[in-house]
CSV table of C-alpha atoms in Angstrom, one decimal:
chain,number,residue,atom,x,y,z
A,1,MET,CA,81.0,77.6,99.8
A,2,PRO,CA,81.0,80.3,97.4
A,3,ASN,CA,84.4,82.0,96.0
A,4,LEU,CA,85.3,85.8,96.2
A,5,VAL,CA,86.6,88.2,94.2
A,6,LEU,CA,86.8,91.8,95.8
A,7,ILE,CA,87.7,94.4,92.9
A,8,MET,CA,89.2,97.7,94.3
A,9,SER,CA,90.1,100.4,92.1
A,10,ASP,CA,92.1,103.6,93.3
A,11,GLU,CA,90.2,106.8,93.0
A,12,ALA,CA,87.0,105.8,91.0
A,13,ARG,CA,84.5,108.5,91.6
A,14,LYS,CA,81.1,106.6,91.6
A,15,ASP,CA,79.3,109.6,89.6
A,16,VAL,CA,81.6,109.0,86.7
A,17,LEU,CA,81.8,105.5,86.9
A,18,TYR,CA,77.5,105.4,87.1
A,19,HIS,CA,77.9,108.2,84.4
A,20,ASP,CA,76.1,111.0,86.2
A,21,LYS,CA,78.6,113.0,85.7
A,22,TYR,CA,80.1,112.4,82.4
A,23,PRO,CA,77.3,110.2,80.8
A,24,PHE,CA,79.8,110.0,77.5
A,25,VAL,CA,82.1,107.7,79.4
A,26,ARG,CA,82.3,104.4,77.9
A,27,THR,CA,82.3,101.2,80.8
A,28,PRO,CA,80.1,98.5,79.0
A,29,ASN,CA,81.9,95.4,81.3
A,30,ILE,CA,80.8,97.5,84.4
A,31,ASP,CA,77.4,98.3,82.9
A,32,ALA,CA,76.9,95.0,82.6
A,33,LEU,CA,78.0,94.1,85.7
A,34,ARG,CA,75.8,96.3,87.0
A,35,SER,CA,72.9,94.8,85.3
A,36,GLU,CA,74.0,91.2,86.6
A,37,ALA,CA,73.9,92.9,90.6
A,38,LEU,CA,73.3,95.4,93.0
A,39,THR,CA,74.1,98.9,92.7
A,40,PHE,CA,74.2,101.0,96.1
A,41,HIS,CA,74.3,105.0,95.0
A,42,ASN,CA,75.4,106.0,99.0
A,43,CYS,CA,78.5,104.3,99.9
A,44,PHE,CA,81.5,106.1,101.9
A,45,ALA,CA,85.1,105.8,102.4
A,46,ASN,CA,85.6,106.3,105.9
A,47,TYR,CA,88.9,107.9,105.4
A,48,PRO,CA,89.4,109.9,101.6
A,49,VAL,CA,93.0,108.3,101.9
A,50,CYS,CA,94.4,104.8,99.7
A,51,VAL,CA,96.0,103.5,103.7
A,52,PRO,CA,93.4,104.0,105.6
A,53,SER,CA,90.7,103.4,103.6
A,54,ARG,CA,92.0,100.2,101.9
A,55,ALA,CA,93.3,99.2,105.9
A,56,SER,CA,89.3,99.9,107.2
A,57,LEU,CA,87.8,98.3,104.6
A,58,ILE,CA,90.3,95.3,105.3
A,59,THR,CA,89.8,94.5,108.9
A,60,GLY,CA,85.7,95.8,108.7
A,61,ARG,CA,87.0,98.4,112.0
A,62,TYR,CA,87.7,102.1,111.3
A,63,PRO,CA,91.0,104.2,110.8
A,64,HIS,CA,91.3,105.2,114.5
A,65,GLN,CA,90.5,102.0,116.3
A,66,ILE,CA,93.2,100.5,114.2
A,67,GLY,CA,95.9,103.4,114.1
A,68,VAL,CA,96.0,103.9,110.7
A,69,LEU,CA,95.6,107.2,109.9
A,70,HIS,CA,98.0,108.2,106.7
A,71,ASN,CA,100.0,106.5,103.8
A,72,THR,CA,103.0,106.1,105.4
A,73,HIS,CA,101.2,103.9,108.1
A,74,ARG,CA,101.2,100.3,108.1
A,75,LEU,CA,98.3,97.5,109.9
A,76,PRO,CA,100.1,97.0,113.2
A,77,ALA,CA,101.3,93.4,113.6
A,78,GLY,CA,98.8,92.0,115.6
A,79,GLU,CA,95.7,93.3,113.4
A,80,ARG,CA,94.0,90.2,111.5
A,81,ASP,CA,92.2,91.3,107.8
A,82,LEU,CA,89.9,89.8,105.7
A,83,GLY,CA,92.5,87.1,104.5
A,84,HIS,CA,93.6,86.2,107.7
A,85,HIS,CA,89.7,85.7,108.4
A,86,LEU,CA,88.9,83.7,105.6
A,87,SER,CA,92.3,81.3,105.3
A,88,ALA,CA,91.0,80.4,109.1
A,89,HIS,CA,87.5,79.0,107.6
A,90,GLY,CA,89.2,77.4,104.1
A,91,TYR,CA,89.8,79.8,101.7
A,92,ASP,CA,92.5,79.5,99.4
A,93,CYS,CA,93.2,84.0,99.9
A,94,VAL,CA,95.1,86.0,97.1
A,95,ALA,CA,96.2,89.1,96.0
A,96,LEU,CA,96.8,90.4,92.6
A,97,GLY,CA,97.7,94.0,91.6
A,98,LYS,CA,97.5,97.1,93.6
A,99,THR,CA,97.1,96.4,97.3
A,100,HIS,CA,99.1,98.6,99.0
A,101,ALA,CA,100.5,96.7,101.6
A,102,THR,CA,97.1,96.4,103.3
A,103,ASN,CA,96.4,92.7,102.9
A,104,ARG,CA,98.7,90.4,105.0
A,105,GLY,CA,96.6,87.8,105.2
A,106,PHE,CA,96.2,87.0,101.8
A,107,ARG,CA,98.7,85.6,99.5
A,108,SER,CA,100.9,88.5,97.5
A,109,VAL,CA,101.3,88.4,93.8
A,110,THR,CA,102.8,91.2,92.9
A,111,TYR,CA,104.2,93.1,90.0
A,112,ASP,CA,107.2,96.3,89.8
A,113,LYS,CA,104.9,99.0,89.1
A,114,VAL,CA,107.7,101.8,88.2
A,115,ALA,CA,109.0,99.1,86.0
A,116,THR,CA,106.2,98.2,84.6
A,117,MET,CA,104.3,101.5,83.9
A,118,GLY,CA,107.8,103.1,83.0
A,119,PHE,CA,107.7,106.4,85.0
A,120,GLU,CA,107.9,107.4,88.0
A,121,ASN,CA,105.5,110.8,88.8
A,122,HIS,CA,102.8,108.5,91.5
A,123,GLY,CA,101.2,111.4,92.1
A,124,TYR,CA,99.4,115.3,91.2
A,125,LEU,CA,102.3,117.7,90.4
A,126,GLU,CA,102.5,121.5,90.6
A,127,ASP,CA,105.0,120.8,87.2
A,128,ALA,CA,102.1,121.4,84.5
A,129,ALA,CA,104.1,119.5,81.5
A,130,ARG,CA,105.1,116.5,83.4
A,131,ILE,CA,100.6,115.3,85.1
A,132,THR,CA,99.4,113.9,81.5
A,133,GLY,CA,101.5,111.7,79.1
A,134,VAL,CA,101.0,108.3,77.3
A,135,PHE,CA,102.6,104.9,78.8
A,136,GLU,CA,104.6,104.3,75.9
A,137,GLY,CA,104.8,100.2,76.4
A,138,PRO,CA,102.9,97.7,74.9
A,139,ALA,CA,99.4,97.6,76.2
A,140,GLU,CA,99.7,94.6,77.4
A,141,GLU,CA,102.7,95.1,80.1
A,142,TYR,CA,100.7,98.0,81.6
A,143,CYS,CA,100.3,96.8,85.2
A,144,ASP,CA,96.9,96.3,85.6
A,145,PHE,CA,96.4,94.1,82.4
A,146,VAL,CA,99.5,92.3,83.9
A,147,ALA,CA,97.3,91.8,87.5
A,148,CYS,CA,94.4,91.0,85.3
A,149,ARG,CA,96.2,88.1,83.3
A,150,GLN,CA,97.7,87.2,87.1
A,151,PHE,CA,94.5,86.2,87.7
A,152,ASP,CA,93.2,84.6,84.8
A,153,ASP,CA,96.8,82.3,85.6
A,154,TYR,CA,95.7,81.8,89.4
A,155,LEU,CA,92.6,80.6,88.3
A,156,ARG,CA,93.8,78.1,85.3
A,157,GLY,CA,96.0,76.8,87.4
A,158,ARG,CA,94.5,76.4,91.0
A,159,ALA,CA,94.0,72.9,92.6
A,160,ALA,CA,90.1,72.5,92.9
A,161,GLY,CA,88.4,71.8,96.3
A,162,ALA,CA,89.2,74.7,98.7
A,163,PRO,CA,87.0,78.0,97.8
A,164,PHE,CA,89.3,80.7,96.5
A,165,ALA,CA,88.9,84.6,98.0
A,166,ALA,CA,91.2,86.7,95.8
A,167,PHE,CA,91.5,91.0,96.1
A,168,VAL,CA,92.6,92.2,92.3
A,169,GLY,CA,93.8,95.9,93.0
A,170,ILE,CA,93.9,97.9,90.0
A,171,TYR,CA,95.7,100.9,89.8
A,172,ALA,CA,94.0,102.6,87.3
A,173,PRO,CA,92.4,106.0,87.2
A,174,PRO,CA,94.7,108.0,89.5
A,175,PRO,CA,98.1,110.0,88.6
A,176,PRO,CA,100.1,109.5,87.3
A,177,LEU,CA,97.6,109.8,83.8
A,178,TYR,CA,99.4,107.7,81.3
A,179,PRO,CA,97.0,105.8,79.7
A,180,PRO,CA,98.4,103.3,77.2
A,181,ARG,CA,98.4,104.8,73.6
A,182,GLU,CA,95.5,102.9,72.5
A,183,TYR,CA,93.4,104.2,75.3
A,184,ALA,CA,95.7,108.3,75.7
A,185,GLY,CA,92.7,110.1,72.6
A,186,LEU,CA,89.6,108.4,73.5
A,187,TYR,CA,88.3,111.5,74.9
A,188,SER,CA,88.6,115.0,73.5
A,189,GLN,CA,89.3,117.8,75.7
A,190,ASP,CA,87.0,119.9,73.6
A,191,ARG,CA,84.0,117.7,75.7
A,192,ILE,CA,85.4,118.9,78.9
A,193,MET,CA,83.5,121.2,81.0
A,194,LEU,CA,85.6,122.3,83.7
A,195,PRO,CA,84.0,122.8,87.1
A,196,PRO,CA,83.9,126.3,88.6
A,197,ARG,CA,86.8,127.9,90.0
A,198,PRO,CA,85.4,129.1,94.0
A,199,SER,CA,85.9,132.8,94.4
A,200,ALA,CA,88.5,134.1,96.6
A,201,ARG,CA,86.1,134.5,99.4
A,202,ASP,CA,85.1,130.8,98.8
A,203,ASN,CA,88.5,129.6,98.9
A,204,ALA,CA,89.7,131.9,102.5
A,205,ALA,CA,86.4,129.7,104.4
A,206,ARG,CA,88.0,126.8,103.3
A,207,PRO,CA,89.7,124.8,105.9
A,208,SER,CA,93.8,125.3,105.5
A,209,ILE,CA,94.3,121.6,105.2
A,210,GLN,CA,93.1,121.8,101.4
A,211,GLY,CA,95.6,124.3,100.5
A,212,VAL,CA,98.1,122.0,98.6
A,213,PRO,CA,95.5,120.6,96.5
A,214,ARG,CA,94.6,123.6,95.3
A,215,ARG,CA,97.8,124.9,94.6
A,216,ARG,CA,98.2,122.2,92.5
A,217,TRP,CA,95.0,122.5,90.5
A,218,ASP,CA,95.6,126.6,90.6
A,219,ALA,CA,98.9,125.7,89.0
A,220,TYR,CA,97.4,124.1,85.9
A,221,PRO,CA,96.3,126.4,82.8
A,222,ASP,CA,92.7,125.7,81.7
A,223,ALA,CA,94.1,123.3,78.6
A,224,THR,CA,96.1,121.1,81.4
A,225,ARG,CA,93.1,120.8,83.7
A,226,ARG,CA,91.0,119.2,80.5
A,227,GLN,CA,93.7,116.9,79.9
A,228,VAL,CA,93.8,116.0,83.7
A,229,ILE,CA,90.1,114.7,83.6
A,230,ALA,CA,90.0,113.4,79.8
A,231,ALA,CA,93.4,111.3,80.7
A,232,TYR,CA,91.2,110.4,83.9
A,233,LEU,CA,88.2,109.5,82.3
A,234,ALA,CA,90.4,107.4,79.6
A,235,LEU,CA,92.0,105.5,82.2
A,236,ILE,CA,88.4,105.0,84.1
A,237,THR,CA,87.4,103.3,80.2
A,238,LEU,CA,91.0,100.5,81.4
A,239,LEU,CA,89.2,100.2,84.8
A,240,ASP,CA,86.2,99.0,82.7
A,241,ASP,CA,88.3,96.5,80.4
A,242,CYS,CA,90.1,95.6,83.5
A,243,VAL,CA,86.9,94.2,85.4
A,244,GLY,CA,85.8,92.7,82.1
A,245,ARG,CA,88.9,90.5,82.0
A,246,ILE,CA,88.4,89.4,85.0
A,247,LEU,CA,84.8,88.3,84.4
A,248,ALA,CA,85.7,86.2,81.2
A,249,SER,CA,88.2,84.6,83.2
A,250,LEU,CA,85.5,84.0,85.7
A,251,ARG,CA,83.8,82.4,83.0
A,252,ALA,CA,86.1,80.8,80.8
A,253,ASN,CA,86.6,78.9,84.3
A,254,ASP,CA,83.1,78.0,85.0
A,255,THR,CA,83.5,79.7,88.1
A,256,LEU,CA,81.6,83.1,88.2
A,257,ASP,CA,77.8,81.9,89.3
A,258,ASP,CA,79.6,80.0,92.4
A,259,THR,CA,81.7,83.3,93.1
A,260,LEU,CA,80.9,87.1,94.8
A,261,VAL,CA,81.9,89.4,93.1
A,262,VAL,CA,82.5,92.9,95.2
A,263,LEU,CA,83.3,96.0,93.0
A,264,VAL,CA,84.3,99.1,95.2
A,265,SER,CA,87.4,101.9,95.2
A,266,ASP,CA,88.8,103.3,98.2
A,267,HIS,CA,87.5,106.8,97.6
A,268,GLY,CA,87.4,109.8,94.5
A,269,ASP,CA,89.0,112.5,93.3
A,270,GLN,CA,88.3,116.2,92.9
A,271,LEU,CA,89.0,116.7,89.6
A,272,GLY,CA,89.1,120.6,90.0
A,273,GLU,CA,86.1,121.0,92.1
A,274,HIS,CA,86.2,123.0,94.8
A,275,GLY,CA,89.7,124.1,92.8
A,276,MET,CA,91.4,121.2,93.9
A,277,ALA,CA,93.4,117.9,92.3
A,278,GLY,CA,93.4,114.7,93.4
A,279,LYS,CA,91.3,114.0,97.5
A,280,MET,CA,93.8,114.8,100.2
A,281,GLY,CA,92.6,117.5,102.7
A,282,ASN,CA,88.7,117.5,102.3
A,283,LEU,CA,85.4,115.5,103.5
A,284,TYR,CA,84.2,116.6,99.9
A,285,GLU,CA,81.3,114.4,98.1
A,286,ALA,CA,83.6,113.6,95.1
A,287,SER,CA,86.8,112.5,97.7
A,288,ILE,CA,84.3,110.1,99.8
A,289,ARG,CA,81.8,108.9,98.2
A,290,VAL,CA,82.4,105.8,96.1
A,291,PRO,CA,80.9,102.9,94.1
A,292,LEU,CA,80.1,100.2,95.2
A,293,VAL,CA,78.8,96.9,93.1
A,294,ILE,CA,77.4,93.1,94.5
A,295,ARG,CA,76.9,90.3,92.3
A,296,LEU,CA,76.0,87.9,94.5
A,297,PRO,CA,76.3,84.2,93.1
A,298,GLY,CA,73.8,83.3,90.3
A,299,ALA,CA,73.1,86.9,89.9
A,300,ALA,CA,70.3,86.9,92.3
A,301,HIS,CA,68.8,90.5,92.7
A,302,ALA,CA,70.3,91.2,89.8
A,303,GLY,CA,69.6,94.9,88.0
A,304,ALA,CA,68.9,96.2,92.1
A,305,ASP,CA,69.8,99.8,92.9
A,306,ARG,CA,69.6,100.4,96.4
A,307,GLN,CA,70.3,104.0,97.7
A,308,GLN,CA,70.9,103.1,101.8
A,309,LEU,CA,73.8,105.2,103.5
A,310,VAL,CA,76.7,102.6,103.5
A,311,GLU,CA,79.8,103.1,104.9
A,312,MET,CA,83.2,101.2,103.6
A,313,VAL,CA,83.6,98.8,107.1
A,314,ASP,CA,80.2,97.4,106.4
A,315,LEU,CA,82.0,95.3,103.8
A,316,PHE,CA,83.5,93.1,105.7
A,317,PRO,CA,81.1,91.3,107.5
A,318,THR,CA,78.6,91.9,104.6
A,319,ILE,CA,81.3,89.4,103.0
A,320,CYS,CA,81.8,86.9,106.0
A,321,ASP,CA,77.3,86.5,106.1
A,322,LEU,CA,77.2,86.4,102.1
A,323,LEU,CA,80.1,83.6,102.0
A,324,GLY,CA,78.2,81.8,105.2
A,325,VAL,CA,81.7,82.6,107.5
A,326,PRO,CA,81.1,83.7,110.8
A,327,HIS,CA,82.5,87.3,111.7
A,328,PRO,CA,85.4,87.3,114.0
A,329,ASP,CA,84.7,88.6,117.7
A,330,GLY,CA,87.0,90.1,121.1
A,331,MET,CA,89.2,92.5,120.0
A,332,GLN,CA,89.1,92.2,116.0
A,333,ALA,CA,84.9,92.1,115.6
A,334,PRO,CA,83.9,94.1,112.6
A,335,ALA,CA,82.9,97.9,113.4
A,336,GLY,CA,80.5,97.7,110.5
A,337,ARG,CA,77.4,96.6,109.8
A,338,SER,CA,76.2,94.2,107.1
A,339,LEU,CA,74.2,94.7,104.1
A,340,VAL,CA,72.7,91.5,104.2
A,341,PRO,CA,69.6,92.6,104.5
A,342,VAL,CA,69.6,95.6,102.7
A,343,VAL,CA,70.9,92.8,99.9
A,344,THR,CA,68.8,89.8,99.8
A,345,ASP,CA,65.3,91.8,101.3
A,346,PRO,CA,62.5,92.1,98.2
A,347,GLY,CA,61.4,95.3,100.9
A,348,ALA,CA,64.9,96.7,100.8
A,349,ALA,CA,63.6,99.9,99.8
A,350,GLY,CA,61.8,101.1,103.3
A,351,ILE,CA,65.6,99.8,105.7
A,352,VAL,CA,67.1,102.1,106.9
A,353,HIS,CA,70.9,101.0,107.2
A,354,ARG,CA,72.4,104.1,108.6
A,355,ARG,CA,71.2,107.4,109.9
A,356,VAL,CA,74.1,108.9,110.0
A,357,VAL,CA,77.4,107.9,108.2
A,358,HIS,CA,81.1,108.7,109.3
A,359,ALA,CA,84.0,109.9,107.3
A,360,MET,CA,87.1,111.4,108.8
A,361,LEU,CA,90.3,112.6,108.1
A,362,GLN,CA,93.6,113.0,111.1
A,363,GLU,CA,92.2,116.8,110.6
A,364,GLY,CA,88.5,116.7,111.1
A,365,GLN,CA,85.3,114.7,111.8
A,366,MET,CA,82.2,114.0,108.8
A,367,ALA,CA,78.9,113.1,109.8
A,368,ARG,CA,76.4,113.2,106.9
A,369,THR,CA,72.6,112.1,106.9
A,370,GLU,CA,70.6,111.9,103.5
A,371,SER,CA,69.7,115.8,103.5
A,372,LEU,CA,72.9,117.2,105.6
A,373,LYS,CA,76.5,117.1,106.3
A,374,LEU,CA,79.0,118.6,108.9
A,375,ASN,CA,82.6,118.9,108.5
A,376,PHE,CA,84.2,119.7,111.9
A,377,TYR,CA,87.3,120.6,111.8
A,378,ALA,CA,89.2,121.1,115.8
A,379,ASP,CA,91.8,123.7,113.8
A,380,ASP,CA,90.1,125.1,110.7
A,381,ARG,CA,86.7,127.0,109.4
A,382,SER,CA,84.3,123.6,109.9
A,383,GLU,CA,81.8,123.2,107.0
A,384,LEU,CA,78.2,122.4,107.3
A,385,TYR,CA,76.4,121.8,103.6
A,386,ASP,CA,73.0,121.5,103.0
A,387,LEU,CA,72.9,118.4,100.4
A,388,ALA,CA,68.9,118.8,99.6
A,389,ASP,CA,69.3,122.3,98.6
A,390,ASP,CA,72.7,122.4,98.0
A,391,PRO,CA,74.5,118.6,96.2
A,392,ASP,CA,77.6,120.4,95.2
A,393,GLU,CA,78.6,122.2,98.9
A,394,LEU,CA,79.3,125.3,97.9
A,395,VAL,CA,77.4,127.0,100.0
A,396,ASN,CA,79.2,126.7,104.3
A,397,ARG,CA,76.4,127.1,106.4
A,398,PHE,CA,77.9,126.5,109.5
A,399,ASP,CA,77.6,130.0,111.0
A,400,ASP,CA,73.9,130.0,109.6
A,401,PRO,CA,71.3,130.5,112.8
A,402,ALA,CA,69.0,128.8,111.3
A,403,TYR,CA,71.0,125.4,111.0
A,404,ARG,CA,71.9,125.7,114.8
A,405,ASP,CA,70.0,123.3,115.6
A,406,ARG,CA,70.5,120.9,113.8
A,407,GLN,CA,74.3,121.3,113.6
A,408,HIS,CA,74.6,120.8,117.3
A,409,GLU,CA,72.6,117.4,116.4
A,410,LEU,CA,75.6,116.0,113.9
A,411,LEU,CA,78.0,117.3,116.5
A,412,ALA,CA,76.7,114.9,119.2
A,413,GLU,CA,76.4,112.0,116.4
A,414,ILE,CA,80.2,112.5,116.3
A,415,THR,CA,80.8,112.7,119.9
A,416,ARG,CA,78.9,109.5,120.6
A,417,PHE,CA,80.7,108.1,117.1
A,418,LEU,CA,84.2,108.5,118.7
A,419,ILE,CA,83.2,107.2,122.4
A,420,ARG,CA,81.6,104.1,121.2
A,421,TYR,CA,84.7,103.7,118.8
A,422,PRO,CA,87.7,105.3,120.7
A,423,ARG,CA,90.7,106.4,119.1
A,424,VAL,CA,93.3,103.8,120.3
A,425,ALA,CA,97.2,104.3,120.4
A,426,ASP,CA,99.0,105.2,117.5
A,427,ARG,CA,100.4,101.7,117.1
A,428,GLY,CA,100.8,101.9,113.2
A,429,ARG,CA,102.7,105.5,112.8
A,430,ASN,CA,106.2,104.3,113.7
A,431,GLU,CA,105.9,101.4,111.4
A,432,TYR,CA,106.9,103.1,107.7
A,433,PHE,CA,106.5,101.4,104.3
A,434,GLY,CA,110.1,101.0,102.6
């Protein structure tokens, strides 16, 4: 059976990693991986927050099915994840780096993130003086490089025989935006074009749940905003170096061509778009659209691009099929749809994998087709965007009579989705991280 390496970054935007947004960002290792792999251009996180997104991917089920709807929630004790499932089929499963405690079925090799990184800021702050900086320790002690070394040590020390499944979590690129000194000056702030500020009218039309991330971005002067984006891009290059190290370890141990390699992120980051910092409180493309790169054993279908609409829950059954492992059944059956036909069929361009993709927050639901997107909020003003004419999601068509019929079609899609995948009791809501 093939091995598996699942590389998950945190908060990496698809359009940055694929050079659509900032073409000058250096990602030679990911570029090389894409030349040997399939690149998916329309993969969507089912929840734009770390723990719900990761829990959904690792179980193949939607966040509301497993009761994980916030970063303080855990997977309920009875939930089995990909590690449990692959272990039951003969895999040695290990998790390294950042996991957000969502990988109980993998044997964890942990590190002390704060001690290793040397600072305490874990997110965007309104204090502009502390949002960016430089990691002053040796670059090799940066947590992500520690995780890469641990992966290399694991490969060198593992016993021959059983296939392995390694989850490698890379912290970069979200805040704290403190890259090592070797990376901190990679990108001049003069090259950073700031997103336009939303008008007062535009701000007033957005759901109130976006208030905190918008206040954070508003608290920064323009110079700090450029620093934030430049530091984020520097950490994207650090992520790229981590991917290069992981692939080099596989080559050095003569296992790359026997290994399925998957690169994905848990969600994106607004980076000032819609006047917001981070990913919280919104379902905009920059927050939910993520990179997905799949390198098959032997680099089959190298360099192929796939435009189909894909959800993160689709990865669990896809990985099972590509490894030759049966899907879980019963209550643990994945909600996702296997991408194998899209991955392996030479005529894949004509395959419709999903006509509609879904994402959610505790406060609302999204239904998105190739050209139209509805963000429906129960207590705030909802949003409808014509992505064909308005890819930046700047003109809300929710109250436009010309879109009324299509709006109702997407509302019906959300209703059907919630009936097919009902919300469980909030089993995870009373279990908190220590």
